[in-house]
Amino acid sequence: MHYQSNVENVNPYIGPTADIDISGRWRGIMQSKKDFLEKGTDPRLSPYVRDEIANSWIRSQSYNLTPESMGTAPTISSRELNSIFEQNKELIDIAFPLLDSFKPLLTESGYMVSLVDGSGIVLYRNGNTKMVDRYGNTIGPGVLWNEATIGTCAHVLSIRHKKPISLLGPENFPAYFQNDITSTAPLFDSDGKVIAVLILLQKLGDDPWDLDLHNLQYLTLGWVTSLAMEIKTQLNLKLSNSLFKSTNTALQTAIKMMTEGMVIVSREGLIQHINSPAAQIFNCNTNEAIGRNIMEFLVKNDALAEALRQLKMIHNIEVEVLNDYGTQGYTFSIQPLPADSSGSSGGVVKIVDTEKAKNMVSSSSGAKLDFDFQSIKGASTKMLRTKSLAQRFARSPANILLIGESGTGKELFAQAIHNEYRPSGPFIVLNCAAIPKNLIESELFGYDSGAFTGAKKNGSPGKIELAEGGTLFLDEIGDMPIEIQAVLLRVLENKQVMRIGGSKYRAVDFRMVAATNKDLATLVQSGQFRQDLYYRLSVLRVDIPPLRQRDSDVLSLAEFFIQKYNWRSKLPKLSHETKIKLMEYTWPGNVRQLENAIIYALNVSEDELILPEHLPDEIIHNKNHPASLSLNPIELSKENNLNEAELRDVVSLKEAEKIVVQNALAKSGNNICIAAELLGLSKSTLYRKLKLLGIDE
Ligand SMILES: Nc1ncnc2c1ncn2[C@@H]1O[C@H](COP(=O)(O)OP(=O)(O)OP(=O)(O)O)[C@@H](O)[C@H]1O
């Protein structure tokens, strides 16, 4: 029977395990080795020799080694050895003292222990004096002990097969180990590479087969393996400790480098870490601060104390810090920390000078500042003129008024104006139509603590203050309540703002860009907009033309949006008919509507050609045609050069006509013949009117 063929009876580390006549096996191995060396008999055919050992013998012989050539292994220089020690410092620091501690046991038991690195260089040797003397320098530190220099040994196979292994005397290639049991266990790095092997050599005397070798092999292999595991565990511990240390150092350095104040506190507010900027704010040095309660440095602040106690996240609240001159306001944020293994938790407190905090808001205000004048598409004469005017206005700090229908790109222009003049400052947006009227005031001017029920305990800066050094974009300014307009006018004139409930003015430096799709002159006439504010705003006024006045832009914008939203590998094209449909349509929703139509078409079309049927219904059927129906009286007056009052009448007539036709349709149950009869019109005239008036049949 060949050992390798009966897997159940072969231990992968030791060899055959069941029904073994150990002395027979020992002699069998010796005979097979003799036959191999003297007669060239293939050892792989021997029932006594494990395949991995037979193969290693063959390789050893191919290196021109003999069992007697052990003393010829090269030794590296002490310089090279020191450099290897340096490279393996962590391993050596752990393994050497641990192995030293086994000296008494090794002496008693007649064992020798060695440690080699992953290439077989002996790093350490210790043990029974007789053994050490016996091997002398043959396998002392610095000797290169591998298959090519000494031949088959247990550690050679441990490195090759990445497993612990035990070899019986003659299984070793060198005659030196003829009467020994060698047991070895490899140590791996995190990538699974063998970094070192621990070797336990045990001398068995002259009649080794008389001993209970089977059990002994288990014992020595078990011992060397658990020792290797111990070294590995300690090595891992040391590595994670040093990883922890270096992470901690990196963190400490990062905290040190921060210009903002950073404090780590316990749930009770006790300072555990503090960086220099925070210590400076607290008017002490970092060591003095550690262990003290953060509240000692602040004017009593229940909100902050409560947030820490409950481990709540807090964003940008104003807190008064005590200093030699009284108090100074800072903006505090708290990020709670999860509980550690001892169950204690706390939070990181960020402290920023309130002025700086205001400058940081552009990044958190949600406004996306993608647009400059180059990225506003449109090459029609009207658009080019508008862009050039806006760009010229942008270069002065004066306020600018943007007028244009919904979706014409007012916000784009506001961003481009901001980016032209103060790109590094904040861009703050307030849409007067989007928030309840009663909130506009506090949003705009901010409030001081206790200004009204429900106000944050620590007050809050308004959008005007937040726009310091940048731009305040007031969208839909036509919807601003008239009472607030007066205050806004004062702020624009004095460049000072007072928070609601406050008692002091704060200087503010910002540029206002206001936008509206309403006709402010009409709002002034009807008393909804202050005339003084209107005049102040309309000094630098930019009228953004609607898409229907920029025919040549329709197709180029459509193609721009196809490029922007296309996800397919090939860019879809507009068919000739689609182009005509797009040109014919009057675009009451302007560029936004065109953008949406293209997104819709890209989703509906399946191939690379966008056909008219891929466009939204209202565009295919040109339901807004003619243009006049979608316009309000003011827009019509401009487009047709009519007097506004006259125009209002004309539109009223059209509206009246629409109502009459809709009534007739309702009365007839949507029957065109009956409705036409009721109206005294022919069927075809009624059809034309329906189309003209934009009424669905
Ligand atoms: N010239 C342009 N180039 C590229 N995209 C444009 C252009 N004009 C408008 N758009 C796009 O049209 C959409 C509407 O633009 P924007 O929000 O600036 O219009 P608006 O006039 O402020 O609208 P509203 O009055 O409804 O707020 C945006 O998605 C914008 O990207």
Coordinates of C-alpha atoms and ligand atoms in Angstrom, one line a residue, residues 371 376-377 383 405-412 475 557 560-561 591-592 595, ligand 1:
F371 CA -23.3 78.2 -14.3
I376 CA -25.7 79.6 -20.4
K377 CA -26.7 78.2 -23.9
M383 CA -29.8 86.0 -26.0
E405 CA -41.0 84.3 -17.7
S406 CA -40.9 81.1 -15.7
G407 CA -38.2 78.7 -17.0
T408 CA -36.2 81.3 -19.0
G409 CA -33.1 80.8 -16.9
K410 CA -33.3 83.6 -14.3
E411 CA -31.5 81.4 -11.6
L412 CA -28.8 80.5 -14.2
D475 CA -36.3 84.8 -6.4
L557 CA -30.9 73.9 -26.7
F560 CA -27.6 70.4 -25.8
F561 CA -30.2 68.6 -23.6
V591 CA -36.4 76.3 -21.6
R592 CA -37.5 74.2 -18.7
E595 CA -35.7 70.4 -21.3
Ligands
LIG1 N1 -29.7 79.1 -21.6 C1 -29.8 77.9 -20.9 N2 -28.9 77.0 -21.1 C2 -29.0 75.8 -20.5 N3 -30.0 75.5 -19.7 C3 -31.0 76.4 -19.5 C4 -30.9 77.7 -20.1 N4 -32.0 78.4 -19.7 C5 -32.7 77.6 -18.9 N5 -32.1 76.4 -18.7 C6 -32.6 75.3 -17.9 O1 -34.0 75.5 -17.7 C7 -34.4 75.2 -16.4 C8 -35.0 76.5 -15.8 O2 -34.0 77.4 -15.5 P1 -34.2 78.4 -14.3 O3 -34.6 77.7 -13.1 O4 -32.9 79.2 -14.2 O5 -35.4 79.3 -14.7 P2 -36.1 80.4 -13.9 O6 -36.4 81.5 -14.9 O7 -35.4 80.8 -12.7 O8 -37.4 79.7 -13.6 P3 -38.5 80.0 -12.4 O9 -39.0 81.4 -12.6 O10 -39.6 79.0 -12.7 O11 -37.8 79.8 -11.1 C9 -33.1 74.8 -15.7 O12 -33.2 73.4 -15.6 C10 -32.0 75.3 -16.5 O13 -30.9 74.4 -16.4

